[in-house]
GROMACS .gro file of C-alpha atoms in nm:
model
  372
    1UNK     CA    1   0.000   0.000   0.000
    2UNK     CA    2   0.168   0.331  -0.105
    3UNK     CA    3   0.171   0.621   0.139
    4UNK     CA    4  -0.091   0.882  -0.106
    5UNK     CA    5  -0.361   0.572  -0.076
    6UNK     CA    6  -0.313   0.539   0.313
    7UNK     CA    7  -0.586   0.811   0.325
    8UNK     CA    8  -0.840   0.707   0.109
    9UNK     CA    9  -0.856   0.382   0.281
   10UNK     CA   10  -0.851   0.512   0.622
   11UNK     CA   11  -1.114   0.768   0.562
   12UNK     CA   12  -1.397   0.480   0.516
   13UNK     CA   13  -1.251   0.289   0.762
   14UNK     CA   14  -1.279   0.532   1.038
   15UNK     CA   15  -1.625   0.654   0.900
   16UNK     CA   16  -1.767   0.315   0.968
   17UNK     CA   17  -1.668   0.278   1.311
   18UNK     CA   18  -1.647   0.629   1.454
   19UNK     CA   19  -2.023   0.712   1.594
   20UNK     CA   20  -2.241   0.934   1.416
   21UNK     CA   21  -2.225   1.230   1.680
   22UNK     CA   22  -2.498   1.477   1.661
   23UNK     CA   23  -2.357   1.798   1.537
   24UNK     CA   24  -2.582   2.055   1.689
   25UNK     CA   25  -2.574   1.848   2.053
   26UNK     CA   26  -2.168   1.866   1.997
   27UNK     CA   27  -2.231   2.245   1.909
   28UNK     CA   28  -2.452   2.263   2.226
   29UNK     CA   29  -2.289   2.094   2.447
   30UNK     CA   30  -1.937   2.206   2.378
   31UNK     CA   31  -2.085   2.591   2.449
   32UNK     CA   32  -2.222   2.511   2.747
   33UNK     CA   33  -1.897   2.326   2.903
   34UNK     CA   34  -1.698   2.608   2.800
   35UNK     CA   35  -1.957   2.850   2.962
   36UNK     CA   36  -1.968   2.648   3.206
   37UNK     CA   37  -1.534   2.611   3.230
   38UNK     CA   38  -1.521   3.033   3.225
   39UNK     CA   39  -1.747   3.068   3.511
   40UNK     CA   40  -1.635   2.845   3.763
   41UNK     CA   41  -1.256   2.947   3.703
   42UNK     CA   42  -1.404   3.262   3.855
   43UNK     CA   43  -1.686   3.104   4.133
   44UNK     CA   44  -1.341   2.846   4.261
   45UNK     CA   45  -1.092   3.125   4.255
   46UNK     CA   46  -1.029   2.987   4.657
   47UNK     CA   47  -1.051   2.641   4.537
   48UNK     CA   48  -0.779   2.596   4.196
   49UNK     CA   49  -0.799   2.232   4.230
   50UNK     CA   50  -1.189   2.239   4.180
   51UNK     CA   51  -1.069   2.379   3.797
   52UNK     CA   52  -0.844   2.088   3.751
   53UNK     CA   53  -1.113   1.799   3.852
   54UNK     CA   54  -1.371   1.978   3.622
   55UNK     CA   55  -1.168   1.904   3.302
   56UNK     CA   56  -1.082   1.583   3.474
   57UNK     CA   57  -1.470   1.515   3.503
   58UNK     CA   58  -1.593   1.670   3.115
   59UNK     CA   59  -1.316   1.421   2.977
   60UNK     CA   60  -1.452   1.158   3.139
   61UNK     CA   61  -1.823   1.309   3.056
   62UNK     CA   62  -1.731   1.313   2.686
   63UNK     CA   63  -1.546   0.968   2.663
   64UNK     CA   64  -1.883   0.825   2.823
   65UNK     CA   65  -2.093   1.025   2.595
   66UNK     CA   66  -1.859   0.896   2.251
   67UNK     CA   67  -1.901   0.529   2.416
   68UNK     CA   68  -2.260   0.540   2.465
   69UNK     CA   69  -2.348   0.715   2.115
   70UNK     CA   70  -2.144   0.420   1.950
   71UNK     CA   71  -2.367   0.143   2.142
   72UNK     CA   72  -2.626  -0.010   1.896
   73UNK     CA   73  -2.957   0.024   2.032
   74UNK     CA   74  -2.998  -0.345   2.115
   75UNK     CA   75  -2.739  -0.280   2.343
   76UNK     CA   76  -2.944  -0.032   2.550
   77UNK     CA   77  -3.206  -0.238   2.562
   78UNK     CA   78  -3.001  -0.504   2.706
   79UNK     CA   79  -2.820  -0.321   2.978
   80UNK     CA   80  -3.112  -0.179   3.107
   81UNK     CA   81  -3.266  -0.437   3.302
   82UNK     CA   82  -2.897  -0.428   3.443
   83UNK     CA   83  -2.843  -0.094   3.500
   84UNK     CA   84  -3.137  -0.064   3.686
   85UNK     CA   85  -3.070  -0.330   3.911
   86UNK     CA   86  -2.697  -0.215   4.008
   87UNK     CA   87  -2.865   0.107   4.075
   88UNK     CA   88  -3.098  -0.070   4.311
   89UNK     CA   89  -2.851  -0.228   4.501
   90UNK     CA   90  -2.610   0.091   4.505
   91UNK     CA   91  -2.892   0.249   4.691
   92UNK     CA   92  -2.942  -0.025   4.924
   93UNK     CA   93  -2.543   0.024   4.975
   94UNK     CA   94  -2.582   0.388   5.030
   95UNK     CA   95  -2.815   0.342   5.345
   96UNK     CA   96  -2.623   0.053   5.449
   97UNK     CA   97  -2.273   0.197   5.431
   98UNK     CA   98  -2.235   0.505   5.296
   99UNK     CA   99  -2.006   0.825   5.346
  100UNK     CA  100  -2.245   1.136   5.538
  101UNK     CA  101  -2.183   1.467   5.430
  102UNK     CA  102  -2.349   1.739   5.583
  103UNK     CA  103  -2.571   1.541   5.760
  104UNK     CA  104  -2.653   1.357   5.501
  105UNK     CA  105  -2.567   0.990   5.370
  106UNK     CA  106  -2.594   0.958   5.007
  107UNK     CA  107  -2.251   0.897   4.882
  108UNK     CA  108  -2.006   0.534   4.864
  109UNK     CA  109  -1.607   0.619   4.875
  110UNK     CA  110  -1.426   0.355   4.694
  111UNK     CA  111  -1.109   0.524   4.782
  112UNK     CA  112  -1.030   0.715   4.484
  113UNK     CA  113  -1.362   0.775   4.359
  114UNK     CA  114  -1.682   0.910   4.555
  115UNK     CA  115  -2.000   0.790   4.398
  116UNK     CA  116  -2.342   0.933   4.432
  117UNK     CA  117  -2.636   0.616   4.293
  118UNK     CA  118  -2.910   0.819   4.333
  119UNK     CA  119  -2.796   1.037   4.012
  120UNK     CA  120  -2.727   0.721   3.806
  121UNK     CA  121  -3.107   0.620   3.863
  122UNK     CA  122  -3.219   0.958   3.677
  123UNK     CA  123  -3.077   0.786   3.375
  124UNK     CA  124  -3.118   0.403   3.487
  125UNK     CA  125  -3.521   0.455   3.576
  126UNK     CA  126  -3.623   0.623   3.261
  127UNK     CA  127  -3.391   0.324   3.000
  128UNK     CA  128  -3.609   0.026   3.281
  129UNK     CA  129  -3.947   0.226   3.174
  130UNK     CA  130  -3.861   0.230   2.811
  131UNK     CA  131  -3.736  -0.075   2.810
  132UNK     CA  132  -4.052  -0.251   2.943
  133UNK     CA  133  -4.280  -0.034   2.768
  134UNK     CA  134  -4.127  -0.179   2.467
  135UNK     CA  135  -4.186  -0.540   2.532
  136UNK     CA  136  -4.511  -0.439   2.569
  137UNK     CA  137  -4.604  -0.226   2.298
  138UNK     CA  138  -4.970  -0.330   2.173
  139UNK     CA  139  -5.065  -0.452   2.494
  140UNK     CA  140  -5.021  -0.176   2.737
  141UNK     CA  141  -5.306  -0.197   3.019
  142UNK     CA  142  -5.333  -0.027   3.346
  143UNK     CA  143  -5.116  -0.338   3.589
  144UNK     CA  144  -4.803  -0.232   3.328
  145UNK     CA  145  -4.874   0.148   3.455
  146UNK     CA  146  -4.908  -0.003   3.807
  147UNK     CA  147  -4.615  -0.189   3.762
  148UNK     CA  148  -4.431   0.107   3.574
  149UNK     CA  149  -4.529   0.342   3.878
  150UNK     CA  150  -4.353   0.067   4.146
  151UNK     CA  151  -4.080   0.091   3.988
  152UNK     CA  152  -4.035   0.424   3.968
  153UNK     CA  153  -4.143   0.444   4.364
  154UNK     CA  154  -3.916   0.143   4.481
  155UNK     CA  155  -3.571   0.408   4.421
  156UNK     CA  156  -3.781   0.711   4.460
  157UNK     CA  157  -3.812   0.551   4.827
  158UNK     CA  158  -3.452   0.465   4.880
  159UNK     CA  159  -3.354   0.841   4.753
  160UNK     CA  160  -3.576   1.000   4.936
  161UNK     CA  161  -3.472   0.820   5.270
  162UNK     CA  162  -3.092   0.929   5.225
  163UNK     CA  163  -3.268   1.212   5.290
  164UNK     CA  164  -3.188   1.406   4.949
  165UNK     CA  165  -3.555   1.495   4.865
  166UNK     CA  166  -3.438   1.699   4.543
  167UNK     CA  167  -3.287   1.448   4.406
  168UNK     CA  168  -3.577   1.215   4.440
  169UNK     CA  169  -3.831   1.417   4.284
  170UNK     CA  170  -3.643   1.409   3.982
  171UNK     CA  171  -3.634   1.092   3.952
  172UNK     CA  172  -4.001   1.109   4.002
  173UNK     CA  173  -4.034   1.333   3.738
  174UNK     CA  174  -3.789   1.168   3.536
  175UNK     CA  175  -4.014   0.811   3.583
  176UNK     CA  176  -4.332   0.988   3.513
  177UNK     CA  177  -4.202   1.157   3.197
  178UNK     CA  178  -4.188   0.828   3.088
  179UNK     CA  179  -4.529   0.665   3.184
  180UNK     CA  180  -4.724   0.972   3.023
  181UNK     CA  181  -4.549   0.959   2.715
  182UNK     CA  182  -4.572   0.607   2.693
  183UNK     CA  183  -4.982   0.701   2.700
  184UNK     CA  184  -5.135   0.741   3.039
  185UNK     CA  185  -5.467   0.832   3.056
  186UNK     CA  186  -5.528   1.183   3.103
  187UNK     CA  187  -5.810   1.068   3.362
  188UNK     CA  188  -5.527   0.885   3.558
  189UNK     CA  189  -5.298   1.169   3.545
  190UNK     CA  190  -5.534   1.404   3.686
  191UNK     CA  191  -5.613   1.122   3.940
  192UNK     CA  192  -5.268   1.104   4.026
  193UNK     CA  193  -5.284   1.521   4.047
  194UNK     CA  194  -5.568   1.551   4.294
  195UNK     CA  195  -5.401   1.212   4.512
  196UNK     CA  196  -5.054   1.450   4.537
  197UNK     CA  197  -5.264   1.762   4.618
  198UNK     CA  198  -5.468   1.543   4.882
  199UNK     CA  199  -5.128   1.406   5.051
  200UNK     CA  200  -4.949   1.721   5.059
  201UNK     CA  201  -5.082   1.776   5.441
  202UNK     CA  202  -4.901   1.405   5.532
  203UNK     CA  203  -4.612   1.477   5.324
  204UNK     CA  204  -4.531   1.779   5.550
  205UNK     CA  205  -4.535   1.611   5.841
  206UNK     CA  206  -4.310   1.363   5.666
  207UNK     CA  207  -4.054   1.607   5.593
  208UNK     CA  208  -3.691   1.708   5.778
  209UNK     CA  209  -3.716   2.018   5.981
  210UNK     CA  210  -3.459   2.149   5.702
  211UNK     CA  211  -3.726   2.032   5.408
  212UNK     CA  212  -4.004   2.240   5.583
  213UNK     CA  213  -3.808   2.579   5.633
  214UNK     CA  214  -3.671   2.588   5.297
  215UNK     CA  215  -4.056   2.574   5.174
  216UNK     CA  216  -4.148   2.846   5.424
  217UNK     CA  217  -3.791   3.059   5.360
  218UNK     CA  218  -3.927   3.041   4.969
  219UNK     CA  219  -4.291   3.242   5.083
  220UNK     CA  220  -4.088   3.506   5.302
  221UNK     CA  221  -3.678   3.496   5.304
  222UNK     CA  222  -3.658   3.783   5.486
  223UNK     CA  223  -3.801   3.627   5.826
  224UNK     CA  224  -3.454   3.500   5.863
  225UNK     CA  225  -3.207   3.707   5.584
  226UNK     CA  226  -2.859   3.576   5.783
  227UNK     CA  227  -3.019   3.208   5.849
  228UNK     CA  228  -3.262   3.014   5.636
  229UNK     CA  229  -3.300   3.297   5.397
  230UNK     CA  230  -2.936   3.377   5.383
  231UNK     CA  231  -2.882   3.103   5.042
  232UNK     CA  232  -3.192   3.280   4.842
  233UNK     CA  233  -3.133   3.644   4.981
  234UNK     CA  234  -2.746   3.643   4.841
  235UNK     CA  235  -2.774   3.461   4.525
  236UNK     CA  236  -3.124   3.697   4.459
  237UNK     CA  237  -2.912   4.014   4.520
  238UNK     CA  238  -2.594   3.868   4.242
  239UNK     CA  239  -2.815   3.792   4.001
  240UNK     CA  240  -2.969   4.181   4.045
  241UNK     CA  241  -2.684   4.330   4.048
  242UNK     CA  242  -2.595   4.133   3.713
  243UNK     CA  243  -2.761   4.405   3.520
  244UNK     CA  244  -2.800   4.432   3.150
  245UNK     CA  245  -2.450   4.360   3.072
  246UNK     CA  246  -2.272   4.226   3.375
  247UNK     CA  247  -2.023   4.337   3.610
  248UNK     CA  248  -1.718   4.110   3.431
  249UNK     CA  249  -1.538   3.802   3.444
  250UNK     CA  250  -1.367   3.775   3.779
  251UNK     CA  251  -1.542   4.077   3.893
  252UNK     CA  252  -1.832   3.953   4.080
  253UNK     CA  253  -1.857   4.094   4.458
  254UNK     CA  254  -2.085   3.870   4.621
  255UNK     CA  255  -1.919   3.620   4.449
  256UNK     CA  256  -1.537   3.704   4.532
  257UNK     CA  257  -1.638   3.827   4.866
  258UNK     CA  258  -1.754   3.495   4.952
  259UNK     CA  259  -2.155   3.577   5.021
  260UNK     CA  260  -2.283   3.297   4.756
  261UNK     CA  261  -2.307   3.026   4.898
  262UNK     CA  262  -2.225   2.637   4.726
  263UNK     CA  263  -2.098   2.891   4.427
  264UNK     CA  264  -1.943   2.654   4.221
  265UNK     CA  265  -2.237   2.363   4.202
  266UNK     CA  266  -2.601   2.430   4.273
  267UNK     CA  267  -2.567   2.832   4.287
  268UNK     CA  268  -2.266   2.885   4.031
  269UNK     CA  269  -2.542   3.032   3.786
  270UNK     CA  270  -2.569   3.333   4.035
  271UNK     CA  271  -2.228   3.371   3.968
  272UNK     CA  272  -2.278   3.366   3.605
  273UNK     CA  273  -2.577   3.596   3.642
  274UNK     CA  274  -2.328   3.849   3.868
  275UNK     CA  275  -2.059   3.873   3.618
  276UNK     CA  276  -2.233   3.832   3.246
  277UNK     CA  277  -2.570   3.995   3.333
  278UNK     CA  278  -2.942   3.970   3.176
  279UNK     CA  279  -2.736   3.950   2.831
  280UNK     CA  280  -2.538   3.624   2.930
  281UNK     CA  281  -2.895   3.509   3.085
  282UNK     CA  282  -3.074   3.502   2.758
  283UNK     CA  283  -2.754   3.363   2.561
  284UNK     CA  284  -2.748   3.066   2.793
  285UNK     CA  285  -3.138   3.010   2.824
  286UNK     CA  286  -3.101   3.014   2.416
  287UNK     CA  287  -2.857   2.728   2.477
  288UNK     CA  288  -3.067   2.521   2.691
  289UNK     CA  289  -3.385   2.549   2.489
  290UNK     CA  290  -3.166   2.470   2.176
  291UNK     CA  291  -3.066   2.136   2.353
  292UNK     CA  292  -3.432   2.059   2.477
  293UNK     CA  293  -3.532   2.137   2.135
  294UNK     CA  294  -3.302   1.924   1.946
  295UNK     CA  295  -3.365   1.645   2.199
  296UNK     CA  296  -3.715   1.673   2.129
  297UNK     CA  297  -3.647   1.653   1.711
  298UNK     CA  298  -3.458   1.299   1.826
  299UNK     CA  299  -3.707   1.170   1.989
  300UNK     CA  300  -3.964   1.271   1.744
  301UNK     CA  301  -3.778   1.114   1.487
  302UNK     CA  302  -3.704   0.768   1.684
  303UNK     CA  303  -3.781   0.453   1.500
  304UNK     CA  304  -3.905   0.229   1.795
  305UNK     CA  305  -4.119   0.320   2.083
  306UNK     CA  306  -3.779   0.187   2.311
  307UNK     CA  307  -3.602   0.487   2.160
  308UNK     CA  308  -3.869   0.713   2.142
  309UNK     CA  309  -3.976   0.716   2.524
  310UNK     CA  310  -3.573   0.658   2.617
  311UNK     CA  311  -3.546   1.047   2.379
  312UNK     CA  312  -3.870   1.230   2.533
  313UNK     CA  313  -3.764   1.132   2.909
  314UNK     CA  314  -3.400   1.317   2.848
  315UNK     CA  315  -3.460   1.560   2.661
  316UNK     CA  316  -3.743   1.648   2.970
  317UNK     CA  317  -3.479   1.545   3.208
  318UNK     CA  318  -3.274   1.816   3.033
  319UNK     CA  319  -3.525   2.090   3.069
  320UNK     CA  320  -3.611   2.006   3.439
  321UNK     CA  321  -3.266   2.016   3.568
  322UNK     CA  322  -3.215   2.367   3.410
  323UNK     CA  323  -3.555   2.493   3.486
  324UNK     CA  324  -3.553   2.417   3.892
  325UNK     CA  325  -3.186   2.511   3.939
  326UNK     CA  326  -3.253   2.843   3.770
  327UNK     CA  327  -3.598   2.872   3.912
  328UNK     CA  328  -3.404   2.775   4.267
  329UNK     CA  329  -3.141   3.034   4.232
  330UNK     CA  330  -3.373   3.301   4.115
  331UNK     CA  331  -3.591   3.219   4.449
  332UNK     CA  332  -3.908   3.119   4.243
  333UNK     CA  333  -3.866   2.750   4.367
  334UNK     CA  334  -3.680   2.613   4.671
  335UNK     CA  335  -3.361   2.579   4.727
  336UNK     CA  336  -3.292   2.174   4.635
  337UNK     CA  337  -2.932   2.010   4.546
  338UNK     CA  338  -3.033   2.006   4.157
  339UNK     CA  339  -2.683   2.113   3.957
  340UNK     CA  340  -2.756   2.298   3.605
  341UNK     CA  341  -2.633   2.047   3.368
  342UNK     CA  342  -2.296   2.095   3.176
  343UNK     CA  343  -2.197   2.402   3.407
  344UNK     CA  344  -2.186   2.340   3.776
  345UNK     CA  345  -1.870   2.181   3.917
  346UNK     CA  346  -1.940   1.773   3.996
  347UNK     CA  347  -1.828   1.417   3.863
  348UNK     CA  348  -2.137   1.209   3.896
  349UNK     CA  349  -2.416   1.462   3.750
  350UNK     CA  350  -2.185   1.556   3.459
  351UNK     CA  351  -2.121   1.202   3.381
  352UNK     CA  352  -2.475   1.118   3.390
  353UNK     CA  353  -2.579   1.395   3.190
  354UNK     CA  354  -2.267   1.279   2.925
  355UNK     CA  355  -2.432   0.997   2.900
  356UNK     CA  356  -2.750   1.082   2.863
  357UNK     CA  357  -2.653   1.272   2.540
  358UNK     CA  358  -2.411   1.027   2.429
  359UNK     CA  359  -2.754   0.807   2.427
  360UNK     CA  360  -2.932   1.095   2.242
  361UNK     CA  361  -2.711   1.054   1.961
  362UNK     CA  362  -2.751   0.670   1.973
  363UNK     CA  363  -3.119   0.716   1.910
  364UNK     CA  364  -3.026   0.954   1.618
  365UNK     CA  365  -2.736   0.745   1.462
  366UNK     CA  366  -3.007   0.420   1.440
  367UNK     CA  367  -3.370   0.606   1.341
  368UNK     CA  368  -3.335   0.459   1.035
  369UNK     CA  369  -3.336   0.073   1.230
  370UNK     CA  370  -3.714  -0.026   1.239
  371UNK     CA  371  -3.589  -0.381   1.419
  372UNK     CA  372  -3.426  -0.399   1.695
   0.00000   0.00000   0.00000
């Protein structure tokens, strides 16, 4: 083989076995990291090494994301009985023997790495729902939604009981996404809505002391502004201060004086707000919606109701984690450990969410497969 035809036949070669990645979710995504890169360089100033472990953790993130867009479909059909189960018994770990932080215990330390299950079950519930609404395509009845609904409750339980109540209700959401796009009736679902309004009172009473004042700190923050409030109050008054145009990279005060609190993961978009203003705001909610929107176009386009369900539940999952984290920060929801995907510092959400996409671009690389 000469040296001027080495190209030609590598060029088909690597064509065939390189994954078809989705240009406008490489686009997307590749934004948002570098957003998300720029911003925490200034929220983890104090903190250099947290710089270093977020390139360490979007590597990681994008080899994931490569490996799962190369899977063939049949493949994520076949791991997800098994994902789901490891998940399971993570969780089961967790409560069993897992590392507290701040009170709470929802992490296992396998020396080098610290794991968190309850954020692989956002992706592992959703691939068990599509997954066995696929076997059962033609012959969906109401025990598949009963069953569907168990096992979205069984993890939803264990979560919830780390206690890391955020985190469950997405889940929740994430499991329900599923079951109404797989065709719930709308008489269930608003059921199921007047059950959750009706159990609201128990729930309360159900809830950590913590839960409770972060609901009641949401209605009035300024009944305790250097307490329970003090999270909402600080990030509220960075993002106002943003103003049209920002106050500059590196320039934030309430970020650089210290008064944000959590900074670089669940409120690093105050800092973003602080130092890029309402200008930065719309560029990055553009972002998002792109991302939700092109997710959507996937999972319209999906050639098996597997893929189709697996498409709708992440591209939702997308558009809930932004929504509540900025809704959080902005003080229209509470405050709950939700991350906003692709820009707040952390290994196992980013990961997750890498994967998520990388599975995205699975369900766009086979559309054209009508068998499995």
């Amino acid at each position: 083989m000469s040296a001027a035809s080495l190209p030609q036949r590598l060029g088909p070669w690597l064509r065939n076995r390189l994954p078809a990645l989705d240009p406008v979710l490489l686009a997307v995504l590749g934004v948002l990291s570098l957003v998300g890169l720029v911003t925490l360089y200034s929220a983890a100033s104090d903190h250099p090494g947290r710089f270093g472990e977020q390139l360490r953790n979007l590597a990681l993130a994008a080899a994931l994301m490569v490996g799962a867009a190369a899977l063939p479909v049949r493949v994520l059909k076949r791991l997800a009985l098994l994902v789901y189960t490891v998940g399971l018994l993570l969780l089961v770990a967790v409560l069993v023997a897992g590392v507290s932080v701040k009170g709470a215990q929802r992490w296992l330390d396998f020396g080098a790495v610290r794991i968190q299950p309850a954020e692989i079950m956002k992706l592992a519930v959703p691939l068990m729902l599509a997954w066995y609404f696929d076997r059962r395509e033609g012959a969906v009845g109401r025990m598949d939604f009963a069953i569907a609904a168990l096992l979205v409750l069984i993890p939803v339980a264990l979560i919830a009981r780390q206690p890391d109540l955020g985190t469950a209700l997405l889940v929740l959401a994430a499991g329900f996404f599923v079951i109404f796009f797989a065709g719930l009736p709308w008489i269930w679902l608003g059921v199921l809505v007047g059950a959750a309004v009706a159990l609201v009172p128990i729930a309360w009473t159900m809830m950590h002391d913590y839960q409770r004042n972060r609901i009641l700190t949401l209605v009035d923050p300024m009944s305790d502004p250097l307490g329970k409030g003090f999270h909402t109050l600080q990030a509220m008054i960075a993002i106002g201060s943003g103003g049209m145009f920002g106050k500059g990279w590196m320039q934030g005060t309430q970020t650089h004086l210290e008064f944000i609190p959590e900074r670089t993961s669940d409120f690093i978009f105050a800092v973003y707000s602080e130092e890029f203003g309402l200008i930065g705001n719309v560029v990055m909610l553009v972002l998002f919606v792109v991302l939700v929107g092109r997710a959507l176009v996937i999972a319209n386009q999906a050639a098996t109701p597997f893929t189709r369900l697996l498409a709708s539940a992440i591209a939702m999952i997308l558009f809930t984690f932004a929504f509540v984290n900025m809704a959080m920060v902005s003080g229209v929801l509470p405050v709950v450990g939700v991350p906003l995907p692709f820009i707040s510092y952390g290994g196992t959400a980013l990961v997750t969410l890498g994967m998520a996409c990388g599975m995205l671009m699975c369900v766009q690389g086979n559309r054209k497969l009508v068998q499995m």
